[in-house]
PDB file of C-alpha atoms in Angstrom:
ATOM      1  CA  UNK Y 180     -11.029  14.891   6.503  1.00 62.00           C
ATOM      2  CA  UNK Y 181      -8.515  17.726   6.124  1.00 61.00           C
ATOM      3  CA  UNK Y 182      -5.442  16.437   7.949  1.00 84.00           C
ATOM      4  CA  UNK Y 183      -3.823  15.343   4.698  1.00 96.00           C
ATOM      5  CA  UNK Y 184      -0.047  15.448   4.383  1.00 97.00           C
ATOM      6  CA  UNK Y 185       1.860  14.886   1.135  1.00 98.00           C
ATOM      7  CA  UNK Y 186       5.401  13.604   0.627  1.00 97.00           C
ATOM      8  CA  UNK Y 187       7.887  13.124  -2.207  1.00 95.00           C
ATOM      9  CA  UNK Y 188      11.426  11.781  -2.387  1.00 89.00           C
ATOM     10  CA  UNK Y 189      14.276  10.634  -4.588  1.00 81.00           C
ATOM     11  CA  UNK Y 190      16.422   7.496  -4.267  1.00 67.00           C
ATOM     12  CA  UNK Y 191      19.229   7.272  -1.726  1.00 71.00           C
ATOM     13  CA  UNK Y 192      21.671   4.449  -1.101  1.00 69.00           C
ATOM     14  CA  UNK Y 193      20.200   2.078   1.462  1.00 70.00           C
ATOM     15  CA  UNK Y 194      22.931  -0.562   1.968  1.00 66.00           C
ATOM     16  CA  UNK Y 195      26.587  -1.355   1.340  1.00 57.00           C
ATOM     17  CA  UNK Y 196      25.781  -3.456  -1.729  1.00 55.00           C
ATOM     18  CA  UNK Y 197      24.695  -0.522  -3.839  1.00 61.00           C
ATOM     19  CA  UNK Y 198      20.921  -0.850  -3.363  1.00 77.00           C
ATOM     20  CA  UNK Y 199      18.895   2.346  -3.549  1.00 70.00           C
ATOM     21  CA  UNK Y 200      15.481   3.303  -2.215  1.00 73.00           C
ATOM     22  CA  UNK Y 201      13.206   6.335  -2.241  1.00 70.00           C
ATOM     23  CA  UNK Y 202      11.629   5.342   1.081  1.00 81.00           C
ATOM     24  CA  UNK Y 203      12.975   8.594   2.538  1.00 80.00           C
ATOM     25  CA  UNK Y 204      10.374  11.245   1.761  1.00 91.00           C
ATOM     26  CA  UNK Y 205      10.096  14.954   2.506  1.00 93.00           C
ATOM     27  CA  UNK Y 206       6.919  16.917   3.237  1.00 95.00           C
ATOM     28  CA  UNK Y 207       5.412  18.875   0.370  1.00 96.00           C
ATOM     29  CA  UNK Y 208       4.918  22.478   1.435  1.00 94.00           C
ATOM     30  CA  UNK Y 209       2.605  23.743  -1.298  1.00 95.00           C
ATOM     31  CA  UNK Y 210       0.643  22.695  -4.371  1.00 97.00           C
ATOM     32  CA  UNK Y 211       1.992  19.675  -6.248  1.00 97.00           C
ATOM     33  CA  UNK Y 212       1.011  18.208  -9.588  1.00 97.00           C
ATOM     34  CA  UNK Y 213      -0.267  14.614  -9.471  1.00 98.00           C
ATOM     35  CA  UNK Y 214      -0.228  12.837 -12.828  1.00 97.00           C
ATOM     36  CA  UNK Y 215      -0.729   9.275 -14.001  1.00 96.00           C
ATOM     37  CA  UNK Y 216       2.735   8.309 -12.699  1.00 94.00           C
ATOM     38  CA  UNK Y 217       2.350  10.015  -9.327  1.00 95.00           C
ATOM     39  CA  UNK Y 218       3.461  13.204  -7.602  1.00 96.00           C
ATOM     40  CA  UNK Y 219       5.778  15.604  -9.407  1.00 95.00           C
ATOM     41  CA  UNK Y 220       9.265  15.283  -7.945  1.00 92.00           C
ATOM     42  CA  UNK Y 221       8.711  11.770  -6.595  1.00 91.00           C
ATOM     43  CA  UNK Y 222      11.078   9.152  -8.052  1.00 85.00           C
ATOM     44  CA  UNK Y 223      11.130   5.363  -7.545  1.00 74.00           C
ATOM     45  CA  UNK Y 224      14.431   3.510  -7.259  1.00 55.00           C
ATOM     46  CA  UNK Y 225      13.221   0.168  -8.642  1.00 60.00           C
ATOM     47  CA  UNK Y 226      10.500   0.539 -11.233  1.00 55.00           C
ATOM     48  CA  UNK Y 227      10.022  -3.234 -11.404  1.00 58.00           C
ATOM     49  CA  UNK Y 228       8.226  -3.206  -8.069  1.00 58.00           C
ATOM     50  CA  UNK Y 229       7.353   0.437  -7.386  1.00 63.00           C
ATOM     51  CA  UNK Y 230       5.664   3.158  -9.363  1.00 71.00           C
ATOM     52  CA  UNK Y 231       3.793   3.031 -12.637  1.00 87.00           C
ATOM     53  CA  UNK Y 232       0.124   3.822 -13.289  1.00 94.00           C
ATOM     54  CA  UNK Y 233      -1.204   1.063 -10.999  1.00 96.00           C
ATOM     55  CA  UNK Y 234       1.040   2.129  -8.102  1.00 95.00           C
ATOM     56  CA  UNK Y 235       1.215   5.839  -8.778  1.00 96.00           C
ATOM     57  CA  UNK Y 236       0.491   7.093  -5.254  1.00 97.00           C
ATOM     58  CA  UNK Y 237       1.174   5.375  -1.922  1.00 97.00           C
ATOM     59  CA  UNK Y 238      -1.071   6.086   1.088  1.00 98.00           C
ATOM     60  CA  UNK Y 239      -0.213   5.079   4.644  1.00 97.00           C
ATOM     61  CA  UNK Y 240      -2.531   5.477   7.619  1.00 97.00           C
ATOM     62  CA  UNK Y 241      -1.182   7.835  10.271  1.00 96.00           C
ATOM     63  CA  UNK Y 242      -2.675   5.602  12.984  1.00 96.00           C
ATOM     64  CA  UNK Y 243      -0.480   2.710  11.901  1.00 97.00           C
ATOM     65  CA  UNK Y 244       2.641   4.360  13.289  1.00 97.00           C
ATOM     66  CA  UNK Y 245       1.383   4.135  16.880  1.00 97.00           C
ATOM     67  CA  UNK Y 246       0.631   0.451  16.337  1.00 97.00           C
ATOM     68  CA  UNK Y 247       4.138  -0.141  14.982  1.00 97.00           C
ATOM     69  CA  UNK Y 248       5.664   1.819  17.867  1.00 97.00           C
ATOM     70  CA  UNK Y 249       3.823  -0.432  20.347  1.00 97.00           C
ATOM     71  CA  UNK Y 250       5.464  -3.458  18.748  1.00 97.00           C
ATOM     72  CA  UNK Y 251       8.866  -1.722  18.373  1.00 97.00           C
ATOM     73  CA  UNK Y 252       9.072   0.774  21.261  1.00 96.00           C
ATOM     74  CA  UNK Y 253      12.778   1.338  20.653  1.00 96.00           C
ATOM     75  CA  UNK Y 254      11.796   3.003  17.376  1.00 95.00           C
ATOM     76  CA  UNK Y 255       9.028   5.235  18.737  1.00 95.00           C
ATOM     77  CA  UNK Y 256      10.972   8.413  17.951  1.00 96.00           C
ATOM     78  CA  UNK Y 257      11.597   7.413  14.323  1.00 95.00           C
ATOM     79  CA  UNK Y 258       8.223   5.848  13.524  1.00 96.00           C
ATOM     80  CA  UNK Y 259       6.706   9.154  12.473  1.00 94.00           C
ATOM     81  CA  UNK Y 260       4.282  10.115   9.720  1.00 96.00           C
ATOM     82  CA  UNK Y 261       5.997  10.146   6.345  1.00 93.00           C
ATOM     83  CA  UNK Y 262       8.868   7.868   7.314  1.00 93.00           C
ATOM     84  CA  UNK Y 263       7.770   4.620   5.643  1.00 93.00           C
ATOM     85  CA  UNK Y 264       7.786   5.966   2.095  1.00 92.00           C
ATOM     86  CA  UNK Y 265       4.209   7.133   1.668  1.00 95.00           C
ATOM     87  CA  UNK Y 266       3.069   9.960  -0.581  1.00 97.00           C
ATOM     88  CA  UNK Y 267      -0.161  10.592   1.336  1.00 98.00           C
ATOM     89  CA  UNK Y 268      -0.849  10.394   5.050  1.00 97.00           C
ATOM     90  CA  UNK Y 269      -4.204  10.885   6.758  1.00 97.00           C
ATOM     91  CA  UNK Y 270      -5.873   9.965  10.022  1.00 96.00           C
ATOM     92  CA  UNK Y 271      -9.263   8.292   9.918  1.00 96.00           C
ATOM     93  CA  UNK Y 272      -8.651   5.794   7.111  1.00 97.00           C
ATOM     94  CA  UNK Y 273      -6.921   2.440   7.338  1.00 97.00           C
ATOM     95  CA  UNK Y 274      -6.867  -1.065   5.869  1.00 98.00           C
ATOM     96  CA  UNK Y 275      -9.981  -2.077   7.819  1.00 98.00           C
ATOM     97  CA  UNK Y 276     -12.108   0.738   6.372  1.00 98.00           C
ATOM     98  CA  UNK Y 277     -10.736   1.287   2.845  1.00 98.00           C
ATOM     99  CA  UNK Y 278     -11.780  -0.940  -0.060  1.00 98.00           C
ATOM    100  CA  UNK Y 279     -10.200  -1.850  -3.353  1.00 98.00           C
ATOM    101  CA  UNK Y 280     -11.918   0.376  -5.917  1.00 98.00           C
ATOM    102  CA  UNK Y 281     -12.710   3.204  -3.486  1.00 98.00           C
ATOM    103  CA  UNK Y 282     -12.442   6.602  -5.160  1.00 98.00           C
ATOM    104  CA  UNK Y 283     -11.126   9.670  -3.337  1.00 98.00           C
ATOM    105  CA  UNK Y 284     -10.637  13.293  -4.305  1.00 98.00           C
ATOM    106  CA  UNK Y 285      -8.023  15.744  -3.077  1.00 98.00           C
ATOM    107  CA  UNK Y 286      -7.850  19.113  -4.762  1.00 97.00           C
ATOM    108  CA  UNK Y 287      -8.549  18.514  -8.441  1.00 98.00           C
ATOM    109  CA  UNK Y 288      -7.115  14.973  -8.347  1.00 98.00           C
ATOM    110  CA  UNK Y 289      -9.255  11.841  -8.451  1.00 98.00           C
ATOM    111  CA  UNK Y 290      -7.652   8.662  -7.085  1.00 98.00           C
ATOM    112  CA  UNK Y 291      -8.794   5.025  -7.039  1.00 98.00           C
ATOM    113  CA  UNK Y 292      -7.482   2.361  -4.659  1.00 98.00           C
ATOM    114  CA  UNK Y 293      -5.824  -0.325  -6.784  1.00 98.00           C
ATOM    115  CA  UNK Y 294      -3.980  -2.696  -4.409  1.00 98.00           C
ATOM    116  CA  UNK Y 295      -2.268  -3.062  -1.027  1.00 97.00           C
ATOM    117  CA  UNK Y 296       1.407  -2.293  -0.699  1.00 95.00           C
ATOM    118  CA  UNK Y 297       3.562  -5.413  -0.480  1.00 92.00           C
ATOM    119  CA  UNK Y 298       6.252  -4.543   2.087  1.00 90.00           C
ATOM    120  CA  UNK Y 299       9.866  -5.537   1.416  1.00 85.00           C
ATOM    121  CA  UNK Y 300      13.211  -5.748   3.231  1.00 81.00           C
ATOM    122  CA  UNK Y 301      13.903  -2.061   2.654  1.00 86.00           C
ATOM    123  CA  UNK Y 302      11.574  -1.186   5.533  1.00 92.00           C
ATOM    124  CA  UNK Y 303      13.856  -3.091   7.935  1.00 91.00           C
ATOM    125  CA  UNK Y 304      16.867  -1.309   6.452  1.00 86.00           C
ATOM    126  CA  UNK Y 305      15.135   2.065   6.691  1.00 88.00           C
ATOM    127  CA  UNK Y 306      14.639   1.733  10.447  1.00 92.00           C
ATOM    128  CA  UNK Y 307      17.718  -0.391  11.139  1.00 90.00           C
ATOM    129  CA  UNK Y 308      15.809  -3.185  12.871  1.00 92.00           C
ATOM    130  CA  UNK Y 309      14.966  -6.640  11.534  1.00 93.00           C
ATOM    131  CA  UNK Y 310      11.408  -7.853  11.870  1.00 95.00           C
ATOM    132  CA  UNK Y 311       9.394  -4.737  11.017  1.00 95.00           C
ATOM    133  CA  UNK Y 312       8.592  -5.971   7.524  1.00 95.00           C
ATOM    134  CA  UNK Y 313       7.492  -9.363   8.870  1.00 96.00           C
ATOM    135  CA  UNK Y 314       5.319  -7.654  11.483  1.00 96.00           C
ATOM    136  CA  UNK Y 315       3.654  -5.481   8.842  1.00 96.00           C
ATOM    137  CA  UNK Y 316       2.929  -8.563   6.736  1.00 96.00           C
ATOM    138  CA  UNK Y 317       1.501 -10.397   9.751  1.00 96.00           C
ATOM    139  CA  UNK Y 318      -0.691  -7.526  10.955  1.00 96.00           C
ATOM    140  CA  UNK Y 319      -1.727  -6.157   7.559  1.00 97.00           C
ATOM    141  CA  UNK Y 320      -0.507  -2.616   8.298  1.00 97.00           C
ATOM    142  CA  UNK Y 321       0.594  -2.374   4.704  1.00 97.00           C
ATOM    143  CA  UNK Y 322      -0.758   0.846   3.295  1.00 97.00           C
ATOM    144  CA  UNK Y 323      -2.167   0.934  -0.223  1.00 98.00           C
ATOM    145  CA  UNK Y 324      -1.700   2.295  -3.732  1.00 97.00           C
ATOM    146  CA  UNK Y 325      -3.833   4.444  -6.028  1.00 98.00           C
ATOM    147  CA  UNK Y 326      -4.165   4.824  -9.740  1.00 98.00           C
ATOM    148  CA  UNK Y 327      -4.861   8.383 -10.891  1.00 98.00           C
ATOM    149  CA  UNK Y 328      -8.231   8.707 -12.605  1.00 98.00           C
ATOM    150  CA  UNK Y 329      -8.054  12.480 -13.044  1.00 98.00           C
ATOM    151  CA  UNK Y 330      -4.773  14.380 -13.004  1.00 98.00           C
ATOM    152  CA  UNK Y 331      -4.545  17.716 -11.274  1.00 98.00           C
ATOM    153  CA  UNK Y 332      -3.086  19.591  -8.312  1.00 98.00           C
ATOM    154  CA  UNK Y 333      -3.286  18.933  -4.589  1.00 98.00           C
ATOM    155  CA  UNK Y 334      -1.720  20.449  -1.515  1.00 97.00           C
ATOM    156  CA  UNK Y 335      -1.297  19.554   2.153  1.00 97.00           C
ATOM    157  CA  UNK Y 336      -4.250  20.258   4.403  1.00 96.00           C
ATOM    158  CA  UNK Y 337      -6.854  19.886   1.695  1.00 96.00           C
ATOM    159  CA  UNK Y 338      -9.862  17.692   2.336  1.00 96.00           C
ATOM    160  CA  UNK Y 339      -9.386  14.058   1.374  1.00 97.00           C
ATOM    161  CA  UNK Y 340     -12.892  13.179   0.298  1.00 97.00           C
ATOM    162  CA  UNK Y 341     -14.359   9.721  -0.210  1.00 98.00           C
ATOM    163  CA  UNK Y 342     -16.325   9.976  -3.457  1.00 98.00           C
ATOM    164  CA  UNK Y 343     -17.503   6.493  -4.368  1.00 98.00           C
ATOM    165  CA  UNK Y 344     -17.437   2.828  -3.354  1.00 98.00           C
ATOM    166  CA  UNK Y 345     -18.283   0.374  -6.152  1.00 97.00           C
ATOM    167  CA  UNK Y 346     -20.716  -2.481  -5.648  1.00 96.00           C
ATOM    168  CA  UNK Y 347     -18.916  -5.645  -4.598  1.00 92.00           C
ATOM    169  CA  UNK Y 348     -15.968  -3.761  -3.116  1.00 96.00           C
ATOM    170  CA  UNK Y 349     -13.561  -5.753  -0.937  1.00 97.00           C
ATOM    171  CA  UNK Y 350     -11.768  -4.354   2.103  1.00 98.00           C
ATOM    172  CA  UNK Y 351      -7.989  -4.162   1.874  1.00 98.00           C
ATOM    173  CA  UNK Y 352      -7.800  -6.093   5.145  1.00 97.00           C
ATOM    174  CA  UNK Y 353      -9.959  -8.889   3.694  1.00 97.00           C
ATOM    175  CA  UNK Y 354      -7.742  -9.176   0.629  1.00 97.00           C
ATOM    176  CA  UNK Y 355      -4.555  -9.254   2.703  1.00 97.00           C
ATOM    177  CA  UNK Y 356      -5.656 -11.714   5.376  1.00 96.00           C
ATOM    178  CA  UNK Y 357      -7.231 -14.066   2.824  1.00 97.00           C
ATOM    179  CA  UNK Y 358      -4.208 -14.005   0.527  1.00 96.00           C
ATOM    180  CA  UNK Y 359      -1.776 -14.692   3.378  1.00 94.00           C
ATOM    181  CA  UNK Y 360      -3.537 -17.794   4.679  1.00 93.00           C
ATOM    182  CA  UNK Y 361      -1.708 -21.035   4.037  1.00 88.00           C
ATOM    183  CA  UNK Y 362      -4.708 -22.456   2.214  1.00 90.00           C
ATOM    184  CA  UNK Y 363      -7.292 -19.702   1.654  1.00 93.00           C
ATOM    185  CA  UNK Y 364     -10.940 -20.382   0.929  1.00 92.00           C
ATOM    186  CA  UNK Y 365     -11.184 -20.650  -2.855  1.00 94.00           C
ATOM    187  CA  UNK Y 366     -14.626 -19.047  -3.106  1.00 94.00           C
ATOM    188  CA  UNK Y 367     -13.548 -16.045  -1.067  1.00 94.00           C
ATOM    189  CA  UNK Y 368     -10.348 -15.755  -3.075  1.00 95.00           C
ATOM    190  CA  UNK Y 369     -12.320 -15.852  -6.323  1.00 95.00           C
ATOM    191  CA  UNK Y 370     -14.626 -13.096  -5.093  1.00 95.00           C
ATOM    192  CA  UNK Y 371     -11.575 -10.967  -4.313  1.00 97.00           C
ATOM    193  CA  UNK Y 372     -10.265 -11.488  -7.847  1.00 96.00           C
ATOM    194  CA  UNK Y 373     -13.567 -10.040  -9.074  1.00 96.00           C
ATOM    195  CA  UNK Y 374     -13.280  -6.942  -6.873  1.00 96.00           C
ATOM    196  CA  UNK Y 375     -13.853  -3.840  -9.007  1.00 97.00           C
ATOM    197  CA  UNK Y 376     -10.720  -1.746  -9.354  1.00 97.00           C
ATOM    198  CA  UNK Y 377      -8.224  -4.456  -8.417  1.00 98.00           C
ATOM    199  CA  UNK Y 378      -5.021  -4.125 -10.415  1.00 97.00           C
ATOM    200  CA  UNK Y 379      -4.489  -6.696 -13.220  1.00 96.00           C
ATOM    201  CA  UNK Y 380      -1.258  -7.939 -11.621  1.00 95.00           C
ATOM    202  CA  UNK Y 381      -3.132  -8.975  -8.463  1.00 97.00           C
ATOM    203  CA  UNK Y 382      -5.948 -10.559 -10.468  1.00 97.00           C
ATOM    204  CA  UNK Y 383      -3.365 -12.658 -12.306  1.00 97.00           C
ATOM    205  CA  UNK Y 384      -1.684 -13.723  -9.042  1.00 96.00           C
ATOM    206  CA  UNK Y 385      -5.001 -14.716  -7.503  1.00 97.00           C
ATOM    207  CA  UNK Y 386      -6.132 -16.656 -10.585  1.00 97.00           C
ATOM    208  CA  UNK Y 387      -2.840 -18.553 -10.623  1.00 96.00           C
ATOM    209  CA  UNK Y 388      -3.229 -19.431  -6.964  1.00 96.00           C
ATOM    210  CA  UNK Y 389      -6.799 -20.574  -7.535  1.00 96.00           C
ATOM    211  CA  UNK Y 390      -5.538 -22.862 -10.282  1.00 95.00           C
ATOM    212  CA  UNK Y 391      -2.926 -24.262  -7.894  1.00 93.00           C
ATOM    213  CA  UNK Y 392      -5.512 -24.791  -5.147  1.00 92.00           C
ATOM    214  CA  UNK Y 393      -7.784 -26.613  -7.595  1.00 91.00           C
ATOM    215  CA  UNK Y 394      -5.012 -29.012  -8.562  1.00 91.00           C
ATOM    216  CA  UNK Y 395      -3.695 -29.443  -5.028  1.00 86.00           C
ATOM    217  CA  UNK Y 396      -6.954 -29.657  -3.108  1.00 75.00           C
ATOM    218  CA  UNK Y 397      -6.533 -30.754   0.498  1.00 61.00           C
ATOM    219  CA  UNK Y 398      -7.778 -34.257   1.341  1.00 58.00           C
ATOM    220  CA  UNK Y 399     -11.227 -34.418   2.923  1.00 52.00           C
ATOM    221  CA  UNK Y 400     -11.062 -33.320   6.545  1.00 54.00           C
ATOM    222  CA  UNK Y 401      -7.666 -31.627   6.149  1.00 55.00           C
ATOM    223  CA  UNK Y 402      -7.120 -27.839   6.444  1.00 52.00           C
TER     224      UNK Y 402
END
């Protein structure tokens, strides 16, 4: 697949209360260095929830924009590739086909899928319409993050090659739909926690929820 587009951005003010976001990205025109913390020139506004080695690069499926535009037709002209804060956009990969732990190569860079993106209120603010974030959560059109296994250079239009899928890999869609159930199946949740490549923060969250489910088991016959 060689329809890859790359984006970087720096924080801009997003509301009247002084909040900032780097959700506004600009296309990269030529080669860009990708290191352990992400693309050169890309800056995160809130490092508590964005960026870092486990969320170094954000990928969003180009196909997802058409799905969002169907749900929010008034935004069809603004729901365009690169507008939701991603660093990488491709067509042909999405949450139903990509697994935690999948390894991809672009240029000399080796990337590994580490976790889904957890959408926040800034998406609603970005497009000026309430409900987009909730819709993304409900439908699982979240995008995903990579850790950088091998630093190097990449540029738009280069092939985005799937290199490896580890044994026991779990689809992003499976993780998201299972996690967001009111009372998920504990065995399935435990298998997701064991997914190779899953970021430690997600493993911790899942283990804590499994502990809660064990203590608060539903009565026999109850969901």
